[in-house]
Coordinates of C-alpha atoms (C1' of nucleotides) in Angstrom, one line a residue:
Chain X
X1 CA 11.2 27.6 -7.1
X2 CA 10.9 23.8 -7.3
X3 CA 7.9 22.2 -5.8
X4 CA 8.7 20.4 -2.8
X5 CA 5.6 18.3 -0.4
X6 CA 5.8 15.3 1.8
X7 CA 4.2 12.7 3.9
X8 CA 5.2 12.7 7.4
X9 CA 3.3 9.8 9.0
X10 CA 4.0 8.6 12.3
X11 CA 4.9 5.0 12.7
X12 CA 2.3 4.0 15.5
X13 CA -0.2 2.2 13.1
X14 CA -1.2 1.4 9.5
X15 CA -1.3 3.2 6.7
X16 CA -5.4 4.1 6.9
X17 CA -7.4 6.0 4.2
X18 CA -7.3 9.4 5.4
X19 CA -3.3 9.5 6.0
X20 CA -3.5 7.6 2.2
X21 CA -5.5 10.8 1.2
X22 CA -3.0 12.7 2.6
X23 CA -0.1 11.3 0.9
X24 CA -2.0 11.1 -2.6
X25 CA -2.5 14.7 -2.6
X26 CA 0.9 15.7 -1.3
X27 CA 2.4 13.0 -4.2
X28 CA -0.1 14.5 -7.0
X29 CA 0.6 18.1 -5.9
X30 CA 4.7 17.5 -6.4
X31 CA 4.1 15.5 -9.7
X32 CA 1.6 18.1 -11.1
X33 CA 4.6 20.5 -10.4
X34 CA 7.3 18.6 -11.6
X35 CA 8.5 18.9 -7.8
X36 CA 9.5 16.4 -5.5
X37 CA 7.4 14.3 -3.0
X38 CA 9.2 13.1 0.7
X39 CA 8.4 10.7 2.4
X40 CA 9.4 11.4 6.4
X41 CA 8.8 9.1 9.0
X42 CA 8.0 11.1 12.6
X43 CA 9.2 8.5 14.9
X44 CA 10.2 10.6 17.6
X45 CA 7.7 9.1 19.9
X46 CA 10.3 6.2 20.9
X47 CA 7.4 4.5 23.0
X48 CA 4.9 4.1 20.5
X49 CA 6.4 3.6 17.4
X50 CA 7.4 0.4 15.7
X51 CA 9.6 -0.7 13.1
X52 CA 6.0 -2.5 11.9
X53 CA 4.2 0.2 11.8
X54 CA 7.2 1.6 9.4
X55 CA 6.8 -1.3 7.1
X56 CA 2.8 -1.1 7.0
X57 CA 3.2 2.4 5.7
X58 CA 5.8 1.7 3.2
X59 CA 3.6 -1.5 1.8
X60 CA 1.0 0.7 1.6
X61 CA 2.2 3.6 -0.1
X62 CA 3.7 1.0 -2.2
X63 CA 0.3 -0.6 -2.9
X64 CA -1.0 2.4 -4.0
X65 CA 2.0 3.5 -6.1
X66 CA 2.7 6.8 -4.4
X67 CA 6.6 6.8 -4.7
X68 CA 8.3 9.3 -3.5
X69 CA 11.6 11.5 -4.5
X70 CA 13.3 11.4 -1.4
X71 CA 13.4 9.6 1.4
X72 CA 12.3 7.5 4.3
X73 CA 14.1 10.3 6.3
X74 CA 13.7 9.1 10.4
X75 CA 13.3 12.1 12.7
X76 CA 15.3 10.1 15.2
X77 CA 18.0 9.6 13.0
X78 CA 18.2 13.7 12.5
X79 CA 18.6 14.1 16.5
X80 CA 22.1 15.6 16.2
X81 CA 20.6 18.2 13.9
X82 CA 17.2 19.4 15.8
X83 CA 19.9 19.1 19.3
X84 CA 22.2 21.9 17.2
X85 CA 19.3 23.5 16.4
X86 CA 17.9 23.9 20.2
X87 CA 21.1 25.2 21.3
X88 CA 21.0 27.2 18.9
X89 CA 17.2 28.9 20.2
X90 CA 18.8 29.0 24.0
X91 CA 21.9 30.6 23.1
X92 CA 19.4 33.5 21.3
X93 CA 16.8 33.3 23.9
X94 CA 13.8 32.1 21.8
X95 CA 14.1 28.7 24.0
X96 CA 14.4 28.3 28.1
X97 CA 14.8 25.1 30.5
X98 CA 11.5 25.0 32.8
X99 CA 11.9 23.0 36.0
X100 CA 8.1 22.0 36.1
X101 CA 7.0 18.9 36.6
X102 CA 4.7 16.7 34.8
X103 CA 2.4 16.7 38.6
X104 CA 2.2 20.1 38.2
X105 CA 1.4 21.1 34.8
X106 CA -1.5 18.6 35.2
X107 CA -2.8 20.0 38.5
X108 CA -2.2 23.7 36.4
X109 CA -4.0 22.1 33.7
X110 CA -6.6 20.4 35.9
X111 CA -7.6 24.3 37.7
X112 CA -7.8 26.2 34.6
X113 CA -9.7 24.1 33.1
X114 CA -12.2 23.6 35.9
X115 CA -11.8 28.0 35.9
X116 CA -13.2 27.3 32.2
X117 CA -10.0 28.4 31.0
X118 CA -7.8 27.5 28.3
X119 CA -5.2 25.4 29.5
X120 CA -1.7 26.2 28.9
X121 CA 1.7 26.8 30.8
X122 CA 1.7 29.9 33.0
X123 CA 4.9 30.6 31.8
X124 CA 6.8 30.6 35.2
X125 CA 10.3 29.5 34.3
X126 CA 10.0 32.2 31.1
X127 CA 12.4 34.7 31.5
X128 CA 12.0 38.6 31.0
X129 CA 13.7 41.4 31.3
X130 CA 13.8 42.4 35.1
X131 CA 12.1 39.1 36.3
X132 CA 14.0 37.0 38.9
X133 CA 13.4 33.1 38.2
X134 CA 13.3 30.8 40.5
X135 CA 16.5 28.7 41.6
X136 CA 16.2 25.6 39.4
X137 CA 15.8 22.5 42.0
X138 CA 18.7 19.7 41.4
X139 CA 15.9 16.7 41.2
X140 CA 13.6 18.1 38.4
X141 CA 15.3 17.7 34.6
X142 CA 14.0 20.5 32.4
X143 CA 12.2 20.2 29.4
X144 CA 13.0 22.8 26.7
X145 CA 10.1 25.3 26.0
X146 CA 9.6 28.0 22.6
X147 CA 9.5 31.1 23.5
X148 CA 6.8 32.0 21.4
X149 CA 5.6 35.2 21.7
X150 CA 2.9 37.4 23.4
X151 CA 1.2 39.4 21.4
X152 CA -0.1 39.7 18.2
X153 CA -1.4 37.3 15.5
X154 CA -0.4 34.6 13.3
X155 CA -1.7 34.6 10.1
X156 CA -1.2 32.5 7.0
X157 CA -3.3 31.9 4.3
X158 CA -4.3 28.3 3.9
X159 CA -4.4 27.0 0.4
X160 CA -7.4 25.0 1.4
X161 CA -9.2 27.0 4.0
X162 CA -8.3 30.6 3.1
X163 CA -7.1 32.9 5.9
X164 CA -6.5 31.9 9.2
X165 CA -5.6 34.3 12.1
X166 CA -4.7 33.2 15.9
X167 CA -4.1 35.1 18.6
X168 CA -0.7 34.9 20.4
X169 CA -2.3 35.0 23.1
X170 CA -4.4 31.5 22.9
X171 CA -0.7 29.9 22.7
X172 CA 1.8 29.2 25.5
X173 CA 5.0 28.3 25.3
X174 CA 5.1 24.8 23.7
X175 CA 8.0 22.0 24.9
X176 CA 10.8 21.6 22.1
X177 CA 12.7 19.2 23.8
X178 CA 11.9 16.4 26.8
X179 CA 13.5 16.0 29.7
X180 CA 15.3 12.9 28.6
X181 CA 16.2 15.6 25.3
X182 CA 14.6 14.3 22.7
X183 CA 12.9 16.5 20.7
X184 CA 9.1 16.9 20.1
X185 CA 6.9 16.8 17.1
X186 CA 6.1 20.4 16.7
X187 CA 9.7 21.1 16.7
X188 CA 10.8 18.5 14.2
X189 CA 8.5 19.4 12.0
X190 CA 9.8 22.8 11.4
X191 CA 13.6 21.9 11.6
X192 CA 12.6 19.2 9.1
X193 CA 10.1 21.5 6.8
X194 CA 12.8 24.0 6.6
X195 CA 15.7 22.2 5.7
X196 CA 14.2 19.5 3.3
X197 CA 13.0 23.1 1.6
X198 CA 9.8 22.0 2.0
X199 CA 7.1 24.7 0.3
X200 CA 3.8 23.2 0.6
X201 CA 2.9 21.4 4.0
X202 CA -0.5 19.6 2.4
X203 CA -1.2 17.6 6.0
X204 CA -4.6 16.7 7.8
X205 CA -7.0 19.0 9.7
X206 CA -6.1 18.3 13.2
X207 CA -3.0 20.2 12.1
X208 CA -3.9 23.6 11.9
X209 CA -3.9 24.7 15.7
X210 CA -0.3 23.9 15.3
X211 CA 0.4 25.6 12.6
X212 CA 0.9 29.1 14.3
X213 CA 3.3 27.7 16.7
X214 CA 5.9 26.0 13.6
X215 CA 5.6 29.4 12.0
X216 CA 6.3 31.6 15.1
X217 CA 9.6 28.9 15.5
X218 CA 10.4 29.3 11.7
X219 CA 10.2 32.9 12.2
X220 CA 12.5 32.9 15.5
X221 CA 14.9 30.6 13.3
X222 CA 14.8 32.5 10.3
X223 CA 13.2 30.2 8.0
X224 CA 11.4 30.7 5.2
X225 CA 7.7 29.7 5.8
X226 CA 5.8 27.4 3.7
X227 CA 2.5 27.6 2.3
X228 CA 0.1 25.2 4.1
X229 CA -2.8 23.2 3.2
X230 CA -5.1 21.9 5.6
X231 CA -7.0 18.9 4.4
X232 CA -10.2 18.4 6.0
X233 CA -11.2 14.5 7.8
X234 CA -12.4 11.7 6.1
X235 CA -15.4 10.7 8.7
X236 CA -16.6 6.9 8.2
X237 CA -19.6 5.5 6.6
X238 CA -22.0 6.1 9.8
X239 CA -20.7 10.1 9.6
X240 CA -18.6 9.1 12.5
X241 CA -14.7 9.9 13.4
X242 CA -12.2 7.1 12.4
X243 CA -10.5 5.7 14.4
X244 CA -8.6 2.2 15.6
X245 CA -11.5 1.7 17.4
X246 CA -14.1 2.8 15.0
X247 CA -14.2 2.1 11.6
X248 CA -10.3 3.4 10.8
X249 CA -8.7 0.2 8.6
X250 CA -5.5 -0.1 6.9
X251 CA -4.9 0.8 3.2
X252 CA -4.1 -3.2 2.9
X253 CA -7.1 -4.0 4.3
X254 CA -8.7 -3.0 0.7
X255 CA -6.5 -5.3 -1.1
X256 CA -7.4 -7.9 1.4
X257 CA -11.1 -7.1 0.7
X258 CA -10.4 -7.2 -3.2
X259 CA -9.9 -3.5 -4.1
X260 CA -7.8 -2.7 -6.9
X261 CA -5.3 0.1 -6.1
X262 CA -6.5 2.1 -9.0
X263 CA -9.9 1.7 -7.6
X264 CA -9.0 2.7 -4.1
X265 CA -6.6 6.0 -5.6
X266 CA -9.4 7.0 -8.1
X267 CA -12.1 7.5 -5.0
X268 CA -9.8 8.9 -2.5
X269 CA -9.0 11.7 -5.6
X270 CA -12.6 12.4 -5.5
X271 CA -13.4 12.8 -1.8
X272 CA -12.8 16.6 -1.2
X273 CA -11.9 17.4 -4.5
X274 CA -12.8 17.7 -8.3
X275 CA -12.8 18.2 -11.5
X276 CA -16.4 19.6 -12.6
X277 CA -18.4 16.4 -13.3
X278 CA -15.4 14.2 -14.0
X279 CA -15.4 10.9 -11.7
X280 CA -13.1 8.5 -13.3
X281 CA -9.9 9.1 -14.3
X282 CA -6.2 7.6 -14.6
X283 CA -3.5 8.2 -12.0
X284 CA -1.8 10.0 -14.5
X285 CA -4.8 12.0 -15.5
X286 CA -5.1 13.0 -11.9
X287 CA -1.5 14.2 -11.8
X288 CA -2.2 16.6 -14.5
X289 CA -5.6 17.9 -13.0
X290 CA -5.1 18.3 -9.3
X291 CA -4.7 21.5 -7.4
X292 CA -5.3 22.7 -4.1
X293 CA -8.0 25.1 -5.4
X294 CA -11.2 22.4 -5.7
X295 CA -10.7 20.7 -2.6
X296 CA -13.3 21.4 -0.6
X297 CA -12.7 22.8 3.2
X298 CA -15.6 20.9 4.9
X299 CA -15.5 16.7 6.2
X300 CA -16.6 13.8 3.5
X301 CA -18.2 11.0 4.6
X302 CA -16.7 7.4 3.5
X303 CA -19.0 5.5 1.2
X304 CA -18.5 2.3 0.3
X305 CA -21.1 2.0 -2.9
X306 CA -19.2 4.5 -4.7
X307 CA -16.1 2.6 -4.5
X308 CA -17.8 -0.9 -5.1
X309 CA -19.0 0.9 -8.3
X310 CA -15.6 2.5 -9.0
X311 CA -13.8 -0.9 -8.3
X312 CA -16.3 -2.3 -10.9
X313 CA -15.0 -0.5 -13.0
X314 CA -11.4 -0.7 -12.9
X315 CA -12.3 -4.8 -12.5
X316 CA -13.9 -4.7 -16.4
X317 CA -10.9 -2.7 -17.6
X318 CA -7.9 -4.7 -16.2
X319 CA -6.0 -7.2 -18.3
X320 CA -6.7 -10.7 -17.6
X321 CA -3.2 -11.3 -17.3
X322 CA -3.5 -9.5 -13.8
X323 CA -6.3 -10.7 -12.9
X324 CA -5.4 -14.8 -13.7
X325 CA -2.6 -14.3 -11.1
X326 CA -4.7 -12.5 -8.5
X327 CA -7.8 -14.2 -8.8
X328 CA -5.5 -17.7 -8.3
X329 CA -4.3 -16.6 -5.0
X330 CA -7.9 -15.7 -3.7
X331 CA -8.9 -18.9 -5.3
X332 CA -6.2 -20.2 -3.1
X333 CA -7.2 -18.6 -0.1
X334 CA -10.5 -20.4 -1.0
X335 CA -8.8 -23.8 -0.6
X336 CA -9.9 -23.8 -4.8
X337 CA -7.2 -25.4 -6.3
X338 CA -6.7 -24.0 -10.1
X339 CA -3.9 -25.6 -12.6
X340 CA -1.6 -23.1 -14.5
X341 CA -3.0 -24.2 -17.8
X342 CA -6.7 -23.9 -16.9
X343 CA -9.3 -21.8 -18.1
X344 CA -9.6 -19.3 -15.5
X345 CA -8.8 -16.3 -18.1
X346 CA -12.1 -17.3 -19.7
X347 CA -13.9 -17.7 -17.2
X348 CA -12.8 -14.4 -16.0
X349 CA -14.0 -13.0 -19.2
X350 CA -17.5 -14.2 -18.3
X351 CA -17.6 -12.9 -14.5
X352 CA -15.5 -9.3 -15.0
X353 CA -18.0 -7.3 -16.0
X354 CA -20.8 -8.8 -12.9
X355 CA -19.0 -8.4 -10.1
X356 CA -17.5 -4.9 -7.5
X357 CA -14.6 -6.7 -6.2
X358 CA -12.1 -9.6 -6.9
X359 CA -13.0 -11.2 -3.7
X360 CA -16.7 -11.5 -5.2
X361 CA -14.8 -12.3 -8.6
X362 CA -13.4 -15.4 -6.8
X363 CA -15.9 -16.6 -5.0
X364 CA -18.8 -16.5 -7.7
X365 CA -16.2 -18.8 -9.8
X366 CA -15.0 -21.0 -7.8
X367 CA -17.8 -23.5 -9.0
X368 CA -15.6 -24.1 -12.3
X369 CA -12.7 -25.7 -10.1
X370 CA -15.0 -27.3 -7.3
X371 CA -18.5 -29.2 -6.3
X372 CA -21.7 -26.5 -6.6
X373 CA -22.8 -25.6 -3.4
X374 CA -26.4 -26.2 -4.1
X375 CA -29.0 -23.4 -2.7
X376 CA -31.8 -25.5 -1.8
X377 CA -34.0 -22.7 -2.4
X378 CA -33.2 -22.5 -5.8
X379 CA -33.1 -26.4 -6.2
X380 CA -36.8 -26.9 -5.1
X381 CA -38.2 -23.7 -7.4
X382 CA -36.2 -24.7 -10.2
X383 CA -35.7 -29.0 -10.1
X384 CA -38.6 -30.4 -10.3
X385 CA -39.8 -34.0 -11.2
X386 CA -41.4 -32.7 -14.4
X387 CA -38.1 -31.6 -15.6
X388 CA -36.3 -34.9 -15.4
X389 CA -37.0 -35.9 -19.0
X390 CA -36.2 -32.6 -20.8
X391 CA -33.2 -32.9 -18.8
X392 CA -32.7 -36.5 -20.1
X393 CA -33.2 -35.8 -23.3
X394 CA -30.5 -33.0 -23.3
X395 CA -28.2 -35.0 -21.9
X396 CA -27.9 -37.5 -24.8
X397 CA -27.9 -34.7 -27.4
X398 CA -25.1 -33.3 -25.5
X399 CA -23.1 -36.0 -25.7
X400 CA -22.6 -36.0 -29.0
X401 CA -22.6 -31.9 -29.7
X402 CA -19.4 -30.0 -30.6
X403 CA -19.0 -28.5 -27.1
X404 CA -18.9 -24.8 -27.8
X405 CA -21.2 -22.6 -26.9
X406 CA -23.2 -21.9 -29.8
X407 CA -23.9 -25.5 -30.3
X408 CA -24.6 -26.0 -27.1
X409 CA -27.0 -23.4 -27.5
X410 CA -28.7 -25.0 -30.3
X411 CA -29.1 -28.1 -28.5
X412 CA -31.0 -26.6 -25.7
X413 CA -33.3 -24.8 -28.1
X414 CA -34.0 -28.1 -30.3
X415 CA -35.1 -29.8 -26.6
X416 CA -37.3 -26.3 -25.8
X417 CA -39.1 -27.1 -29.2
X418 CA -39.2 -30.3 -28.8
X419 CA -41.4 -29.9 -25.2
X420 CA -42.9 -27.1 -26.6
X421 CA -41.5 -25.2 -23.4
X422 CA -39.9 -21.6 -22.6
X423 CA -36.6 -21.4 -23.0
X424 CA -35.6 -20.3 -19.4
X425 CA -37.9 -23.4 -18.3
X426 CA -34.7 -25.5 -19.4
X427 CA -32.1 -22.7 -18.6
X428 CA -32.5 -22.6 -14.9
X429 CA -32.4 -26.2 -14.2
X430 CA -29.3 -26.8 -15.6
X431 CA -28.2 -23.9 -14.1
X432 CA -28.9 -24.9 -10.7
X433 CA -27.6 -28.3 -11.3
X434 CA -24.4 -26.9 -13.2
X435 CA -23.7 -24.1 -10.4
X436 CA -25.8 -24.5 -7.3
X437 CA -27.6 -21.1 -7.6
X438 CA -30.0 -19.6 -9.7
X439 CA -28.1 -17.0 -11.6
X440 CA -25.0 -17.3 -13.7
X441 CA -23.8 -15.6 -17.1
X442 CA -25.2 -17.1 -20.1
X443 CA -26.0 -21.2 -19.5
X444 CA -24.2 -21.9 -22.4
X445 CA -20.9 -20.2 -22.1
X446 CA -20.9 -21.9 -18.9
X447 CA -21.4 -25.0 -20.3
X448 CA -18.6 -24.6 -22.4
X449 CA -16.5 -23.6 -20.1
X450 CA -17.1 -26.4 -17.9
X451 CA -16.6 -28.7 -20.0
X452 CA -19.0 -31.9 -21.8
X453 CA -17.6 -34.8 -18.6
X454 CA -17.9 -32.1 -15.4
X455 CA -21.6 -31.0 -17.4
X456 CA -22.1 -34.7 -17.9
X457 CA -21.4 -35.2 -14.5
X458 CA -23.0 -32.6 -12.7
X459 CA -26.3 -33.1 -14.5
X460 CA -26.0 -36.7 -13.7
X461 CA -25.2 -36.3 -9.6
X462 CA -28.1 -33.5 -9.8
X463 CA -30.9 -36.1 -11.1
X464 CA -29.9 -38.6 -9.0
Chain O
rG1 C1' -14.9 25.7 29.1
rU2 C1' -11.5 28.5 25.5
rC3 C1' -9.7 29.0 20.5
rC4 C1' -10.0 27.5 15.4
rC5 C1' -12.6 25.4 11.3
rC6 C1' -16.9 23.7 8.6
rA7 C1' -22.2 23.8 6.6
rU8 C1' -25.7 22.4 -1.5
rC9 C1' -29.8 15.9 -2.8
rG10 C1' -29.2 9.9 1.9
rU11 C1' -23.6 10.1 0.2
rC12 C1' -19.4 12.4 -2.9
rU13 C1' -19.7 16.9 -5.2
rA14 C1' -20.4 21.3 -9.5
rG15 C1' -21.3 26.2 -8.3
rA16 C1' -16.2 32.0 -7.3
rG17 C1' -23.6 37.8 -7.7
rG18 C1' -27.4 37.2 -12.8
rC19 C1' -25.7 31.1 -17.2
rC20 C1' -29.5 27.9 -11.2
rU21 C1' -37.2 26.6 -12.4
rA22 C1' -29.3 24.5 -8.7
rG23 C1' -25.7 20.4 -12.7
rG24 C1' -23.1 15.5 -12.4
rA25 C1' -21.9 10.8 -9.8
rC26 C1' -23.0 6.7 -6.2
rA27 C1' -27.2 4.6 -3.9
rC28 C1' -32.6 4.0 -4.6
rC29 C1' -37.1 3.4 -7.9
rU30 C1' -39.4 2.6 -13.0
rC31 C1' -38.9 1.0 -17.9
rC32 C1' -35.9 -1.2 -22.0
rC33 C1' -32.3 -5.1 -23.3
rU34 C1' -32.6 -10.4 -21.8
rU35 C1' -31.8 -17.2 -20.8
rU36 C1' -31.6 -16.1 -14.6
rC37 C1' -28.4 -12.5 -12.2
rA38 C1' -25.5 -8.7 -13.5
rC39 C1' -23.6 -5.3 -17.3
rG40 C1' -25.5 -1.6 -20.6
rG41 C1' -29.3 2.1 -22.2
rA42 C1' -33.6 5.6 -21.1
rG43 C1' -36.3 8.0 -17.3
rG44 C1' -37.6 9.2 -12.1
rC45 C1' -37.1 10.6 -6.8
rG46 C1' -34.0 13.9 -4.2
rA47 C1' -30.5 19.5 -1.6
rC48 C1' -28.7 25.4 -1.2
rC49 C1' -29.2 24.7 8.0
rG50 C1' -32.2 29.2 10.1
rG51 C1' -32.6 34.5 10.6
rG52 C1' -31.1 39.2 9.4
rG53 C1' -28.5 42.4 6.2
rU54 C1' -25.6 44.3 1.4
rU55 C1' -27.4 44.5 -3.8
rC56 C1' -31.7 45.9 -9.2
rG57 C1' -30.4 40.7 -8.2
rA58 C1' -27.4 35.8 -3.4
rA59 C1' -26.5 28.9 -3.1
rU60 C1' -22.6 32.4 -3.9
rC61 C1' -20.7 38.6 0.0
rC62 C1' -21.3 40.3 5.6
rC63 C1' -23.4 39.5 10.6
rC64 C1' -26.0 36.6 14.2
rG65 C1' -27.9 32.0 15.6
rU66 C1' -28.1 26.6 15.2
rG67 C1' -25.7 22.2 14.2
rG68 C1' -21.2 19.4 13.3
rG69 C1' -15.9 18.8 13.7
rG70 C1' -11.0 19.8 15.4
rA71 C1' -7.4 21.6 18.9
rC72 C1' -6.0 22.7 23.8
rG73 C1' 0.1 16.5 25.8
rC74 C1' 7.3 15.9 28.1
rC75 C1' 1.4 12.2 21.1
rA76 C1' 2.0 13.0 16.2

RNA sequence: GUCCCCAUCGUCUAGAGGCCUAGGACACCUCCCUUUCACGGAGGCGACCGGGGUUCGAAUCCCCGUGGGGACGCCA
């Protein structure tokens, strides 16, 4: 049987890391496979989702390259289908109307809970053989409940966290269908699992006290159940829950921050599950390794180091060709203008390999294409009065050096000899003067870069 | 409160009864490289939540405890 996962987000926020977790695995599970991966979008709660929302999600999965086989299918373009479907559960009794209202189901909930009960619908509008219902009143429209069923236990085995059993008993007879009739989110799930012939539901933690529920309604349909996978939280840096509030950030947000996708895919691979000892890999390298057997059952913490160092990484390996392009729109964003024809692939070259994000990348360059900023720390440890002839005398060997770095290079040694001086004595003035701080790549590569009039120039403005 | 789940270095994890005096990675520390800062290289620090079993033998299996998390919606 073919492989067949999806992503089933709903539309009432970003894309944040743990849903991006959640799609990567679903997406590596069906590629592994050779299955397909479908994407759903669960907007059938019409108050809170937004057509926004539904584009943040799609940017980000697009961001990270998680394409998918099929899809966007909208739940609430399927409502013809789930509204077949519930007639279908009245007509065979596995689904009643209940006349309750929302008053009282809270004051129900309210009392058993203050009993130290669990709280769940008494089942008064259930029907059974031999009970007498109440008349329904003409001012109340029903909601549509499962009839799920007493006794018993539901039990699956969970890819992820072995074999979970539930009592009948703990559930109650779960709403299917509003009063206004649009269906719930339990019950489009399992119309929607069973018809897309879904066979491995690979979805987040917080799922799994449903899942007895959507198999007890794909048993009462006749469905064939899936296999599930329950994947455990991400928790944030501080060990604490994400959420809007706390810590919980878009997908975007990374590339905002100067993540590279590959960056970003490669450490949400390795939080909660592994290879042995292997840490980076490709995309397509994680395709061929994944499986649901070395993810780990228990909560990872977010750490931000690990993906700084990871980022590094995939920073030193990309082609300069991408970079150019991005680094001149966060140059941009910098109000640092840089021409199409300047040297920024070179300079590049020189920074790629010092920095754990492009933002960083940006910013530590922009010097090239601008004024220093000069660090008046540095400038008082490093440009002092005693350094004003070397300096001088530097400045008219340079003039007439072949400007490259090695030359360059020479120069400042012949003026070290000359003074009889350390060669980082000479070094870290003209570094201060050429970049504003104290540390840079080699002073002579930057020299070069620069260019003999901006050096000139600098040195000049720096003395006087 | 009730039900469900989880528990190895600070963090991510390896570990499917002997290979474990518990391995790797990030972070941290030291040294080397060096023109400053990085990069890179070599070392170091550092963990099986507690208690009972089972077994010749347990990080690995079972039970209890403790701690953490999740769920209990006409949200998804």
């Amino acid at each position: 049987m073919t492989v067949r996962t999806r992503f089933a987000p709903s539309p009432t926020g970003f894309l944040h890391i743990g849903g991006a977790r959640t799609a990567l695995f679903s997406w590596a599970y069906a590629k592994k496979h050779g299955g397909d991966f479908i994407l759903r979008i669960e907007d059938t709660d019409v108050a809170r989702s937004t057509p926004e929302a539904v584009q943040a999600i799609l940017d980000g999965m697009q961001w990270l390259g998680l394409d998918y086989d099929e899809g966007p299918f909208y739940q609430m373009q399927r409502m013809d289908r789930y509204k077949q479907v519930i007639q279908k559960m009245l007509d065979e009794g596995s689904a009643y109307y209940c006349y309750c209202s929302k008053e009282e189901l809270d004051a129900l909930r309210e009392s058993q809970m203050q009993q130290g009960l669990k709280p769940r619908y008494d089942g008064c509008w259930r029907p059974e053989a031999g009970k007498v219902l109440p008349s329904p009143p003409q001012d109340i429209p029903p909601v549509i409940r499962f009839k799920n069923p007493q006794s018993g236990h539901v039990v699956w085995h969970d890819l992820v966290k072995g074999e979970i059993s539930i009592a009948n008993q703990e559930l109650d007879d779960l709403i299917i269908a509003r009063a206004d009739g649009t269906p719930t989110y339990n019950f489009c799930v399992v119309v929607d699992d069973w018809e897309m012939g879904i066979t491995q539901v690979i979805r987040g933690d917080d799922h799994v006290n449903n899942t007895p529920r959507q198999i007890n309604m794909l048993m009462a349909l006749g469905a064939t159940i899936p296999q599930y996978a329950h994947l455990s939280m991400i928790l944030g840096s501080d060990g604490q829950k994400l959420s809007k509030r706390h810590g919980a950030v878009s997908v975007m947000q990374y590339d905002e921050d100067g993540y590279l996708p590959e960056a970003v895919l490669n450490y949400l691979a390795r939080l909660g599950w592994s290879h042995g000892d292997d840490e980076i890999f490709s995309k397509q390298q994680f395709c061929e390794w994944f499986d649901l057997d070395h993810i780990t059952p228990s909560a990872a913490q977010f750490n931000t180091e690990k993906l700084n160092w990871l980022n590094a990484h995939y920073i030193k390996q990309a082609d300069n060709e991408y970079l150019v392009s991005d680094i001149t729109k966060r140059l941009n964003k910098l109000n640092v203008v840089v021409s199409a024809q300047s040297n920024l692939s070179a300079v590049i070259d020189l920074y790629k390999e010092r920095v754990s994000t492009l933002n960083e990348l940006a910013a530590n360059i922009a010097y090239f294409y601008q004024k220093p900023v000069m660090d008046q720390a540095a400038a008082e440890k490093h440009l002092t009065v005693d350094i004003k002839p070397v300096i001088a005398t530097l400045v008219e060997l340079l003039k007439g050096v072949d400007w490259q770095a090695e030359p360059i290079h020479q120069v400042i040694n012949e003026v070290v000899a000359q003074y009889q001086l350390k060669f980082p004595k000479v070094a870290m003035p003209l570094r201060v003067m050429l970049t504003g701080i104290a540390q840079s790549p080699s002073i002579d590569q930057v020299m070069a870069l620069l260019g003999k009039d901006e050096v000139l120039a600098r040195i000049d403005s720096a003395l006087n």
